[in-house]
Amino acid sequence: MLNERRRGPRTLDLTVRSTALSGVAHVRLLLPPGWSREASRTWPVLWLLHGVEGGAAGHTAWTDHTDLERLTADLDVIVVLPDGGRSANYTDWWNRGNGGPPKWETFHLTELRRILERGYRAGNVRAIAGQGLGGLGALAYAARHRGLFRAAASFSGPLHTLHRDPARLDVPDLIELSVNVGRPTADWRAVWGDPDRQRIVWRHHNPFDLADRLAGVRLYVSCGDGEPGPYDPRPGTSHDAVEALCSTVSRAFAAKLAKLGIPAATHFYRGTHGWNYWQRELHAALPLLLSELRDPERRLGRG
């Protein structure tokens, strides 16, 4: 089942009943000038994934908290803002080895992609970006599906899911917190299992472990250090442990890319985990993402 509702001249909201999710999901499209479902051409596609920060999960997060609509008003691309669930876990849940819903990766990259290509003139030239857990999802999707995305960006993403630190917050803690926010009765280990006993499952979804599969993808990685920066109110803003953790693992991820000889644009700055910074980073990353969407002749390797 697919329903759509116009929210503005170029804003279209879709409601999709998904087999992969065994339920309903929502998607917002920002359509380019001159778009028509009867057009003979297709359009390149920019996917933007959300996290769970500040209760801002959902398909409207980017348009609610940034100037995305104005920023992309004249671009010749379809912008796709998919629901990633309240937990923002961009993966097919392991579910104790039994699989089954929710299967977010299957919904996004199989079901939704086919809907967009068959009914909304989406082409096969794509870029992807996200903030927070959406940044993790963007880099994991690009690595796990080689050739699907030409460019990928992470803004404050926890890009090394197996990073452990018994003395303070670590990435498995973030996964647990995200599941508890989205599904209070769910066991967080249903996502990928226990990070020690099911380590291989975690590694198969970990951008740090999959970094070599990003060769040929244009990359942008940014994060704050967790200390109050130019977009934080004064006085009263304290150290942000979540952003500091994301900084540690984003820097480790960037260092691994460098060791592998894979180029990436990076921006590590003073600041916390918040939308004012992610809007700035989207503005900074957009030229890189668009440069790949405007080059249809380039070919990517496939694994």
PDB file of C-alpha atoms in Angstrom:
ATOM      1  CA  MET A   1       0.000   0.000   0.000  1.00  0.00           C
ATOM      2  CA  LEU A   2       1.302   3.435  -0.911  1.00  0.00           C
ATOM      3  CA  ASN A   3      -0.383   6.749  -0.150  1.00  0.00           C
ATOM      4  CA  GLU A   4       0.975  10.204  -0.854  1.00  0.00           C
ATOM      5  CA  ARG A   5       0.130  13.691   0.351  1.00  0.00           C
ATOM      6  CA  ARG A   6       1.352  17.048  -0.931  1.00  0.00           C
ATOM      7  CA  ARG A   7       2.796  19.272   1.819  1.00  0.00           C
ATOM      8  CA  GLY A   8       3.925  22.087  -0.441  1.00  0.00           C
ATOM      9  CA  PRO A   9       4.930  22.898  -4.013  1.00  0.00           C
ATOM     10  CA  ARG A  10       7.833  20.447  -3.904  1.00  0.00           C
ATOM     11  CA  THR A  11       7.223  18.481  -0.688  1.00  0.00           C
ATOM     12  CA  LEU A  12       5.566  15.087  -0.992  1.00  0.00           C
ATOM     13  CA  ASP A  13       4.981  12.750   1.963  1.00  0.00           C
ATOM     14  CA  LEU A  14       4.606   9.026   1.331  1.00  0.00           C
ATOM     15  CA  THR A  15       3.052   6.425   3.586  1.00  0.00           C
ATOM     16  CA  VAL A  16       4.318   2.934   2.783  1.00  0.00           C
ATOM     17  CA  ARG A  17       3.048  -0.351   4.160  1.00  0.00           C
ATOM     18  CA  SER A  18       6.216  -2.406   4.283  1.00  0.00           C
ATOM     19  CA  THR A  19       6.596  -6.156   4.288  1.00  0.00           C
ATOM     20  CA  ALA A  20      10.156  -5.763   5.602  1.00  0.00           C
ATOM     21  CA  LEU A  21       8.921  -3.761   8.595  1.00  0.00           C
ATOM     22  CA  SER A  22       5.613  -5.578   9.024  1.00  0.00           C
ATOM     23  CA  GLY A  23       4.076  -2.157   9.400  1.00  0.00           C
ATOM     24  CA  VAL A  24       3.864   1.388   8.047  1.00  0.00           C
ATOM     25  CA  ALA A  25       6.715   3.815   7.435  1.00  0.00           C
ATOM     26  CA  HIS A  26       6.794   7.414   6.233  1.00  0.00           C
ATOM     27  CA  VAL A  27       9.038   9.124   3.701  1.00  0.00           C
ATOM     28  CA  ARG A  28       9.360  12.778   2.717  1.00  0.00           C
ATOM     29  CA  LEU A  29      10.480  13.727  -0.790  1.00  0.00           C
ATOM     30  CA  LEU A  30      11.761  17.160  -1.803  1.00  0.00           C
ATOM     31  CA  LEU A  31      11.256  17.295  -5.544  1.00  0.00           C
ATOM     32  CA  PRO A  32      13.434  19.272  -7.969  1.00  0.00           C
ATOM     33  CA  PRO A  33      12.272  22.050 -10.296  1.00  0.00           C
ATOM     34  CA  GLY A  34      10.543  20.622 -13.345  1.00  0.00           C
ATOM     35  CA  TRP A  35       9.974  17.207 -11.766  1.00  0.00           C
ATOM     36  CA  SER A  36       7.141  15.119 -13.210  1.00  0.00           C
ATOM     37  CA  ARG A  37       6.336  11.459 -12.788  1.00  0.00           C
ATOM     38  CA  GLU A  38       5.644  11.385 -16.547  1.00  0.00           C
ATOM     39  CA  ALA A  39       9.068  12.785 -17.442  1.00  0.00           C
ATOM     40  CA  SER A  40      11.252  10.873 -19.874  1.00  0.00           C
ATOM     41  CA  ARG A  41      14.331  11.506 -17.727  1.00  0.00           C
ATOM     42  CA  THR A  42      15.311  10.442 -14.209  1.00  0.00           C
ATOM     43  CA  TRP A  43      16.888  12.505 -11.417  1.00  0.00           C
ATOM     44  CA  PRO A  44      19.879  11.804  -9.150  1.00  0.00           C
ATOM     45  CA  VAL A  45      18.980  11.143  -5.539  1.00  0.00           C
ATOM     46  CA  LEU A  46      20.295  12.457  -2.218  1.00  0.00           C
ATOM     47  CA  TRP A  47      19.287  10.398   0.821  1.00  0.00           C
ATOM     48  CA  LEU A  48      19.388  12.085   4.258  1.00  0.00           C
ATOM     49  CA  LEU A  49      19.067   9.872   7.346  1.00  0.00           C
ATOM     50  CA  HIS A  50      18.060  11.032  10.819  1.00  0.00           C
ATOM     51  CA  GLY A  51      19.202  10.056  14.305  1.00  0.00           C
ATOM     52  CA  VAL A  52      17.292  10.039  17.593  1.00  0.00           C
ATOM     53  CA  GLU A  53      18.581  13.269  19.109  1.00  0.00           C
ATOM     54  CA  GLY A  54      16.158  15.423  21.076  1.00  0.00           C
ATOM     55  CA  GLY A  55      13.164  13.318  20.052  1.00  0.00           C
ATOM     56  CA  ALA A  56      13.813  14.397  16.457  1.00  0.00           C
ATOM     57  CA  ALA A  57      13.617  10.968  14.881  1.00  0.00           C
ATOM     58  CA  GLY A  58      11.460  10.576  11.799  1.00  0.00           C
ATOM     59  CA  HIS A  59      11.095  11.579   8.195  1.00  0.00           C
ATOM     60  CA  THR A  60      10.557  15.282   9.002  1.00  0.00           C
ATOM     61  CA  ALA A  61      13.630  15.717  11.239  1.00  0.00           C
ATOM     62  CA  TRP A  62      15.838  17.373   8.617  1.00  0.00           C
ATOM     63  CA  THR A  63      13.131  19.750   7.386  1.00  0.00           C
ATOM     64  CA  ASP A  64      11.997  20.531  10.956  1.00  0.00           C
ATOM     65  CA  HIS A  65      15.464  21.448  12.234  1.00  0.00           C
ATOM     66  CA  THR A  66      17.425  22.827   9.272  1.00  0.00           C
ATOM     67  CA  ASP A  67      17.036  25.028   6.209  1.00  0.00           C
ATOM     68  CA  LEU A  68      17.145  21.971   3.943  1.00  0.00           C
ATOM     69  CA  GLU A  69      14.114  23.005   1.881  1.00  0.00           C
ATOM     70  CA  ARG A  70      15.606  26.397   1.044  1.00  0.00           C
ATOM     71  CA  LEU A  71      19.089  24.977   0.565  1.00  0.00           C
ATOM     72  CA  THR A  72      17.936  22.435  -2.026  1.00  0.00           C
ATOM     73  CA  ALA A  73      15.213  24.497  -3.714  1.00  0.00           C
ATOM     74  CA  ASP A  74      17.097  24.958  -6.993  1.00  0.00           C
ATOM     75  CA  LEU A  75      18.976  21.649  -7.074  1.00  0.00           C
ATOM     76  CA  ASP A  76      18.371  19.145  -9.853  1.00  0.00           C
ATOM     77  CA  VAL A  77      18.102  16.224  -7.412  1.00  0.00           C
ATOM     78  CA  ILE A  78      15.398  14.337  -5.549  1.00  0.00           C
ATOM     79  CA  VAL A  79      15.997  14.555  -1.788  1.00  0.00           C
ATOM     80  CA  VAL A  80      14.752  11.487   0.105  1.00  0.00           C
ATOM     81  CA  LEU A  81      14.084  11.735   3.840  1.00  0.00           C
ATOM     82  CA  PRO A  82      13.101   8.244   4.998  1.00  0.00           C
ATOM     83  CA  ASP A  83      11.778   7.190   8.363  1.00  0.00           C
ATOM     84  CA  GLY A  84      14.453   5.146  10.116  1.00  0.00           C
ATOM     85  CA  GLY A  85      12.387   4.221  13.156  1.00  0.00           C
ATOM     86  CA  ARG A  86      12.459   5.798  16.606  1.00  0.00           C
ATOM     87  CA  SER A  87      15.624   3.823  17.386  1.00  0.00           C
ATOM     88  CA  ALA A  88      17.337   4.932  14.154  1.00  0.00           C
ATOM     89  CA  ASN A  89      19.030   1.551  13.726  1.00  0.00           C
ATOM     90  CA  TYR A  90      19.695   1.334   9.994  1.00  0.00           C
ATOM     91  CA  THR A  91      19.889  -2.424   9.801  1.00  0.00           C
ATOM     92  CA  ASP A  92      17.873  -5.617   9.556  1.00  0.00           C
ATOM     93  CA  TRP A  93      17.568  -6.671  13.197  1.00  0.00           C
ATOM     94  CA  TRP A  94      19.347  -9.898  14.135  1.00  0.00           C
ATOM     95  CA  ASN A  95      16.537 -10.965  16.500  1.00  0.00           C
ATOM     96  CA  ARG A  96      18.538 -13.747  18.198  1.00  0.00           C
ATOM     97  CA  GLY A  97      19.519 -15.182  14.847  1.00  0.00           C
ATOM     98  CA  ASN A  98      15.930 -15.515  13.657  1.00  0.00           C
ATOM     99  CA  GLY A  99      15.852 -12.380  11.506  1.00  0.00           C
ATOM    100  CA  GLY A 100      12.491 -10.865  10.641  1.00  0.00           C
ATOM    101  CA  PRO A 101      11.148  -7.356  11.244  1.00  0.00           C
ATOM    102  CA  PRO A 102      12.144  -4.672  11.678  1.00  0.00           C
ATOM    103  CA  LYS A 103      14.306  -4.909   8.548  1.00  0.00           C
ATOM    104  CA  TRP A 104      15.181  -1.260   7.958  1.00  0.00           C
ATOM    105  CA  GLU A 105      18.032  -1.926   5.556  1.00  0.00           C
ATOM    106  CA  THR A 106      15.773  -4.052   3.348  1.00  0.00           C
ATOM    107  CA  PHE A 107      13.007  -1.468   3.534  1.00  0.00           C
ATOM    108  CA  HIS A 108      15.265   1.419   2.516  1.00  0.00           C
ATOM    109  CA  LEU A 109      17.509  -0.157  -0.084  1.00  0.00           C
ATOM    110  CA  THR A 110      15.128  -2.660  -1.666  1.00  0.00           C
ATOM    111  CA  GLU A 111      11.482  -1.746  -1.079  1.00  0.00           C
ATOM    112  CA  LEU A 112      11.729   2.053  -0.958  1.00  0.00           C
ATOM    113  CA  ARG A 113      14.405   2.282  -3.645  1.00  0.00           C
ATOM    114  CA  ARG A 114      12.175   0.323  -6.050  1.00  0.00           C
ATOM    115  CA  ILE A 115       9.183   2.511  -5.221  1.00  0.00           C
ATOM    116  CA  LEU A 116      11.211   5.639  -5.968  1.00  0.00           C
ATOM    117  CA  GLU A 117      12.613   4.279  -9.210  1.00  0.00           C
ATOM    118  CA  ARG A 118       9.325   2.887 -10.518  1.00  0.00           C
ATOM    119  CA  GLY A 119       7.000   5.689  -9.473  1.00  0.00           C
ATOM    120  CA  TYR A 120       8.977   8.879  -8.841  1.00  0.00           C
ATOM    121  CA  ARG A 121      11.639   8.983 -11.583  1.00  0.00           C
ATOM    122  CA  ALA A 122      14.545   8.369  -9.196  1.00  0.00           C
ATOM    123  CA  GLY A 123      17.712   7.427 -11.063  1.00  0.00           C
ATOM    124  CA  ASN A 124      20.646   5.213 -10.171  1.00  0.00           C
ATOM    125  CA  VAL A 125      23.059   8.035  -9.269  1.00  0.00           C
ATOM    126  CA  ARG A 126      22.900   8.421  -5.482  1.00  0.00           C
ATOM    127  CA  ALA A 127      24.559  10.036  -2.473  1.00  0.00           C
ATOM    128  CA  ILE A 128      23.755   9.547   1.203  1.00  0.00           C
ATOM    129  CA  ALA A 129      24.355  11.459   4.433  1.00  0.00           C
ATOM    130  CA  GLY A 130      23.114  11.448   8.006  1.00  0.00           C
ATOM    131  CA  GLN A 131      23.552  12.850  11.495  1.00  0.00           C
ATOM    132  CA  GLY A 132      24.122  10.889  14.689  1.00  0.00           C
ATOM    133  CA  LEU A 133      23.005   7.314  14.186  1.00  0.00           C
ATOM    134  CA  GLY A 134      21.955   8.390  10.692  1.00  0.00           C
ATOM    135  CA  GLY A 135      25.636   9.048  10.000  1.00  0.00           C
ATOM    136  CA  LEU A 136      26.432   5.510  11.085  1.00  0.00           C
ATOM    137  CA  GLY A 137      23.652   4.283   8.784  1.00  0.00           C
ATOM    138  CA  ALA A 138      24.893   6.333   5.825  1.00  0.00           C
ATOM    139  CA  LEU A 139      28.460   4.999   5.997  1.00  0.00           C
ATOM    140  CA  ALA A 140      27.304   1.427   6.713  1.00  0.00           C
ATOM    141  CA  TYR A 141      24.891   1.445   3.765  1.00  0.00           C
ATOM    142  CA  ALA A 142      27.555   2.813   1.422  1.00  0.00           C
ATOM    143  CA  ALA A 143      30.070   0.180   2.566  1.00  0.00           C
ATOM    144  CA  ARG A 144      27.714  -2.786   2.645  1.00  0.00           C
ATOM    145  CA  HIS A 145      26.245  -2.035  -0.808  1.00  0.00           C
ATOM    146  CA  ARG A 146      29.206  -1.196  -2.986  1.00  0.00           C
ATOM    147  CA  GLY A 147      28.312   0.827  -6.045  1.00  0.00           C
ATOM    148  CA  LEU A 148      24.936   1.939  -4.701  1.00  0.00           C
ATOM    149  CA  PHE A 149      26.114   5.342  -3.418  1.00  0.00           C
ATOM    150  CA  ARG A 150      28.748   7.534  -5.077  1.00  0.00           C
ATOM    151  CA  ALA A 151      29.236   9.760  -2.024  1.00  0.00           C
ATOM    152  CA  ALA A 152      28.525   9.477   1.696  1.00  0.00           C
ATOM    153  CA  ALA A 153      28.742  11.846   4.659  1.00  0.00           C
ATOM    154  CA  SER A 154      28.554  11.405   8.421  1.00  0.00           C
ATOM    155  CA  PHE A 155      27.856  14.251  10.813  1.00  0.00           C
ATOM    156  CA  SER A 156      28.620  13.176  14.415  1.00  0.00           C
ATOM    157  CA  GLY A 157      28.174   9.501  13.600  1.00  0.00           C
ATOM    158  CA  PRO A 158      29.405   6.703  15.928  1.00  0.00           C
ATOM    159  CA  LEU A 159      31.463   5.102  13.163  1.00  0.00           C
ATOM    160  CA  HIS A 160      33.149   2.353  15.178  1.00  0.00           C
ATOM    161  CA  THR A 161      30.350   0.335  16.768  1.00  0.00           C
ATOM    162  CA  LEU A 162      32.710  -1.998  18.655  1.00  0.00           C
ATOM    163  CA  HIS A 163      34.587   0.803  20.411  1.00  0.00           C
ATOM    164  CA  ARG A 164      34.524  -0.111  24.114  1.00  0.00           C
ATOM    165  CA  ASP A 165      35.525   1.937  27.143  1.00  0.00           C
ATOM    166  CA  PRO A 166      34.524   0.442  30.517  1.00  0.00           C
ATOM    167  CA  ALA A 167      35.223   3.741  32.264  1.00  0.00           C
ATOM    168  CA  ARG A 168      32.773   5.855  30.284  1.00  0.00           C
ATOM    169  CA  LEU A 169      30.066   5.889  27.613  1.00  0.00           C
ATOM    170  CA  ASP A 170      30.865   3.646  24.634  1.00  0.00           C
ATOM    171  CA  VAL A 171      29.160   2.889  21.317  1.00  0.00           C
ATOM    172  CA  PRO A 172      27.288  -0.279  22.419  1.00  0.00           C
ATOM    173  CA  ASP A 173      25.879   1.927  25.190  1.00  0.00           C
ATOM    174  CA  LEU A 174      24.580   4.301  22.501  1.00  0.00           C
ATOM    175  CA  ILE A 175      22.925   1.422  20.648  1.00  0.00           C
ATOM    176  CA  GLU A 176      21.277   0.325  23.886  1.00  0.00           C
ATOM    177  CA  LEU A 177      20.085   3.866  24.629  1.00  0.00           C
ATOM    178  CA  SER A 178      18.659   4.300  21.124  1.00  0.00           C
ATOM    179  CA  VAL A 179      16.668   1.075  21.362  1.00  0.00           C
ATOM    180  CA  ASN A 180      15.366   2.003  24.814  1.00  0.00           C
ATOM    181  CA  VAL A 181      14.237   5.388  23.468  1.00  0.00           C
ATOM    182  CA  GLY A 182      12.430   3.883  20.502  1.00  0.00           C
ATOM    183  CA  ARG A 183      11.175   0.589  21.925  1.00  0.00           C
ATOM    184  CA  PRO A 184      11.298   0.604  25.753  1.00  0.00           C
ATOM    185  CA  THR A 185      10.341  -3.069  26.044  1.00  0.00           C
ATOM    186  CA  ALA A 186      12.850  -4.302  23.427  1.00  0.00           C
ATOM    187  CA  ASP A 187      16.153  -6.002  24.204  1.00  0.00           C
ATOM    188  CA  TRP A 188      18.879  -3.879  22.570  1.00  0.00           C
ATOM    189  CA  ARG A 189      20.829  -7.045  21.764  1.00  0.00           C
ATOM    190  CA  ALA A 190      18.102  -7.937  19.264  1.00  0.00           C
ATOM    191  CA  VAL A 191      19.728  -5.444  16.856  1.00  0.00           C
ATOM    192  CA  TRP A 192      23.037  -7.296  16.286  1.00  0.00           C
ATOM    193  CA  GLY A 193      23.263  -9.620  19.271  1.00  0.00           C
ATOM    194  CA  ASP A 194      25.754  -9.307  22.101  1.00  0.00           C
ATOM    195  CA  PRO A 195      28.838  -7.340  20.961  1.00  0.00           C
ATOM    196  CA  ASP A 196      31.136 -10.071  22.331  1.00  0.00           C
ATOM    197  CA  ARG A 197      29.261 -13.298  21.566  1.00  0.00           C
ATOM    198  CA  GLN A 198      27.953 -12.077  18.170  1.00  0.00           C
ATOM    199  CA  ARG A 199      31.027 -10.005  17.323  1.00  0.00           C
ATOM    200  CA  ILE A 200      31.005 -11.139  13.688  1.00  0.00           C
ATOM    201  CA  VAL A 201      27.475  -9.750  13.235  1.00  0.00           C
ATOM    202  CA  TRP A 202      28.564  -6.393  14.668  1.00  0.00           C
ATOM    203  CA  ARG A 203      31.651  -6.318  12.448  1.00  0.00           C
ATOM    204  CA  HIS A 204      29.522  -6.900   9.337  1.00  0.00           C
ATOM    205  CA  HIS A 205      27.650  -3.652  10.110  1.00  0.00           C
ATOM    206  CA  ASN A 206      30.537  -1.580  11.468  1.00  0.00           C
ATOM    207  CA  PRO A 207      31.883   1.194   9.198  1.00  0.00           C
ATOM    208  CA  PHE A 208      35.304   0.926  10.878  1.00  0.00           C
ATOM    209  CA  ASP A 209      35.575  -2.762   9.951  1.00  0.00           C
ATOM    210  CA  LEU A 210      34.133  -2.121   6.471  1.00  0.00           C
ATOM    211  CA  ALA A 211      36.308   0.900   5.685  1.00  0.00           C
ATOM    212  CA  ASP A 212      38.136  -0.796   2.806  1.00  0.00           C
ATOM    213  CA  ARG A 213      34.809  -1.216   1.017  1.00  0.00           C
ATOM    214  CA  LEU A 214      34.479   2.572   0.757  1.00  0.00           C
ATOM    215  CA  ALA A 215      37.259   2.888  -1.804  1.00  0.00           C
ATOM    216  CA  GLY A 216      35.928   4.948  -4.715  1.00  0.00           C
ATOM    217  CA  VAL A 217      33.189   6.629  -2.634  1.00  0.00           C
ATOM    218  CA  ARG A 218      33.561  10.389  -2.002  1.00  0.00           C
ATOM    219  CA  LEU A 219      33.530  10.764   1.781  1.00  0.00           C
ATOM    220  CA  TYR A 220      32.922  13.555   4.281  1.00  0.00           C
ATOM    221  CA  VAL A 221      33.320  12.924   8.029  1.00  0.00           C
ATOM    222  CA  SER A 222      32.775  15.580  10.684  1.00  0.00           C
ATOM    223  CA  CYS A 223      32.196  15.806  14.419  1.00  0.00           C
ATOM    224  CA  GLY A 224      32.482  18.144  17.379  1.00  0.00           C
ATOM    225  CA  ASP A 225      34.680  17.491  20.389  1.00  0.00           C
ATOM    226  CA  GLY A 226      31.870  17.694  22.949  1.00  0.00           C
ATOM    227  CA  GLU A 227      32.939  21.065  24.357  1.00  0.00           C
ATOM    228  CA  PRO A 228      30.634  24.094  24.065  1.00  0.00           C
ATOM    229  CA  GLY A 229      31.184  25.828  20.744  1.00  0.00           C
ATOM    230  CA  PRO A 230      29.843  28.781  18.755  1.00  0.00           C
ATOM    231  CA  TYR A 231      26.293  27.434  18.498  1.00  0.00           C
ATOM    232  CA  ASP A 232      25.902  26.557  22.189  1.00  0.00           C
ATOM    233  CA  PRO A 233      24.182  28.892  24.660  1.00  0.00           C
ATOM    234  CA  ARG A 234      26.337  30.591  27.271  1.00  0.00           C
ATOM    235  CA  PRO A 235      26.513  30.121  30.167  1.00  0.00           C
ATOM    236  CA  GLY A 236      25.388  26.647  31.233  1.00  0.00           C
ATOM    237  CA  THR A 237      26.370  24.347  28.363  1.00  0.00           C
ATOM    238  CA  SER A 238      28.338  21.422  29.749  1.00  0.00           C
ATOM    239  CA  HIS A 239      30.617  18.815  28.235  1.00  0.00           C
ATOM    240  CA  ASP A 240      28.680  16.569  25.819  1.00  0.00           C
ATOM    241  CA  ALA A 241      29.702  12.944  26.382  1.00  0.00           C
ATOM    242  CA  VAL A 242      27.837  11.669  23.322  1.00  0.00           C
ATOM    243  CA  GLU A 243      29.578  14.077  20.939  1.00  0.00           C
ATOM    244  CA  ALA A 244      32.946  13.420  22.582  1.00  0.00           C
ATOM    245  CA  LEU A 245      32.469   9.685  22.002  1.00  0.00           C
ATOM    246  CA  CYS A 246      31.422  10.261  18.381  1.00  0.00           C
ATOM    247  CA  SER A 247      34.524  12.425  17.949  1.00  0.00           C
ATOM    248  CA  THR A 248      36.801   9.676  19.257  1.00  0.00           C
ATOM    249  CA  VAL A 249      35.410   7.046  16.904  1.00  0.00           C
ATOM    250  CA  SER A 250      35.034   9.390  13.908  1.00  0.00           C
ATOM    251  CA  ARG A 251      38.696  10.329  14.233  1.00  0.00           C
ATOM    252  CA  ALA A 252      39.640   6.653  14.499  1.00  0.00           C
ATOM    253  CA  PHE A 253      37.576   5.932  11.382  1.00  0.00           C
ATOM    254  CA  ALA A 254      39.221   8.786   9.472  1.00  0.00           C
ATOM    255  CA  ALA A 255      42.658   7.540  10.561  1.00  0.00           C
ATOM    256  CA  LYS A 256      41.842   4.063   9.254  1.00  0.00           C
ATOM    257  CA  LEU A 257      40.731   5.505   5.914  1.00  0.00           C
ATOM    258  CA  ALA A 258      44.029   7.371   5.687  1.00  0.00           C
ATOM    259  CA  LYS A 259      45.963   4.186   6.494  1.00  0.00           C
ATOM    260  CA  LEU A 260      44.089   2.416   3.694  1.00  0.00           C
ATOM    261  CA  GLY A 261      44.832   5.253   1.276  1.00  0.00           C
ATOM    262  CA  ILE A 262      41.144   6.160   0.931  1.00  0.00           C
ATOM    263  CA  PRO A 263      40.690   9.950   0.683  1.00  0.00           C
ATOM    264  CA  ALA A 264      38.092  11.665   2.833  1.00  0.00           C
ATOM    265  CA  ALA A 265      37.234  15.264   3.618  1.00  0.00           C
ATOM    266  CA  THR A 266      37.112  15.771   7.396  1.00  0.00           C
ATOM    267  CA  HIS A 267      36.094  18.548   9.755  1.00  0.00           C
ATOM    268  CA  PHE A 268      36.679  18.120  13.475  1.00  0.00           C
ATOM    269  CA  TYR A 269      35.630  21.153  15.477  1.00  0.00           C
ATOM    270  CA  ARG A 270      34.679  22.486  18.885  1.00  0.00           C
ATOM    271  CA  GLY A 271      30.989  21.859  19.483  1.00  0.00           C
ATOM    272  CA  THR A 272      28.264  19.598  20.833  1.00  0.00           C
ATOM    273  CA  HIS A 273      25.683  17.148  19.499  1.00  0.00           C
ATOM    274  CA  GLY A 274      23.109  19.465  17.943  1.00  0.00           C
ATOM    275  CA  TRP A 275      21.231  20.565  14.847  1.00  0.00           C
ATOM    276  CA  ASN A 276      22.883  23.968  14.452  1.00  0.00           C
ATOM    277  CA  TYR A 277      26.180  22.200  13.849  1.00  0.00           C
ATOM    278  CA  TRP A 278      24.647  19.602  11.526  1.00  0.00           C
ATOM    279  CA  GLN A 279      23.027  22.300   9.407  1.00  0.00           C
ATOM    280  CA  ARG A 280      26.455  23.928   9.043  1.00  0.00           C
ATOM    281  CA  GLU A 281      28.035  20.576   8.165  1.00  0.00           C
ATOM    282  CA  LEU A 282      25.351  19.832   5.568  1.00  0.00           C
ATOM    283  CA  HIS A 283      26.132  23.165   3.904  1.00  0.00           C
ATOM    284  CA  ALA A 284      29.835  22.262   3.933  1.00  0.00           C
ATOM    285  CA  ALA A 285      29.355  18.698   2.647  1.00  0.00           C
ATOM    286  CA  LEU A 286      26.747  19.440  -0.001  1.00  0.00           C
ATOM    287  CA  PRO A 287      29.184  20.554  -2.755  1.00  0.00           C
ATOM    288  CA  LEU A 288      31.105  17.283  -2.350  1.00  0.00           C
ATOM    289  CA  LEU A 289      27.918  15.219  -2.489  1.00  0.00           C
ATOM    290  CA  LEU A 290      26.587  17.133  -5.481  1.00  0.00           C
ATOM    291  CA  SER A 291      29.851  16.803  -7.386  1.00  0.00           C
ATOM    292  CA  GLU A 292      29.236  13.056  -7.556  1.00  0.00           C
ATOM    293  CA  LEU A 293      25.553  13.396  -8.433  1.00  0.00           C
ATOM    294  CA  ARG A 294      26.487  15.638 -11.376  1.00  0.00           C
ATOM    295  CA  ASP A 295      28.998  13.157 -12.837  1.00  0.00           C
ATOM    296  CA  PRO A 296      26.870  10.348 -14.347  1.00  0.00           C
ATOM    297  CA  GLU A 297      29.757   8.939 -16.374  1.00  0.00           C
ATOM    298  CA  ARG A 298      31.858   7.924 -13.376  1.00  0.00           C
ATOM    299  CA  ARG A 299      31.802   4.235 -12.514  1.00  0.00           C
ATOM    300  CA  LEU A 300      32.124   2.678  -9.077  1.00  0.00           C
ATOM    301  CA  GLY A 301      33.575  -0.732  -8.301  1.00  0.00           C
ATOM    302  CA  ARG A 302      31.196  -3.349  -7.028  1.00  0.00           C
ATOM    303  CA  GLY A 303      31.900  -6.062  -4.493  1.00  0.00           C
TER     304      GLY A 303
END
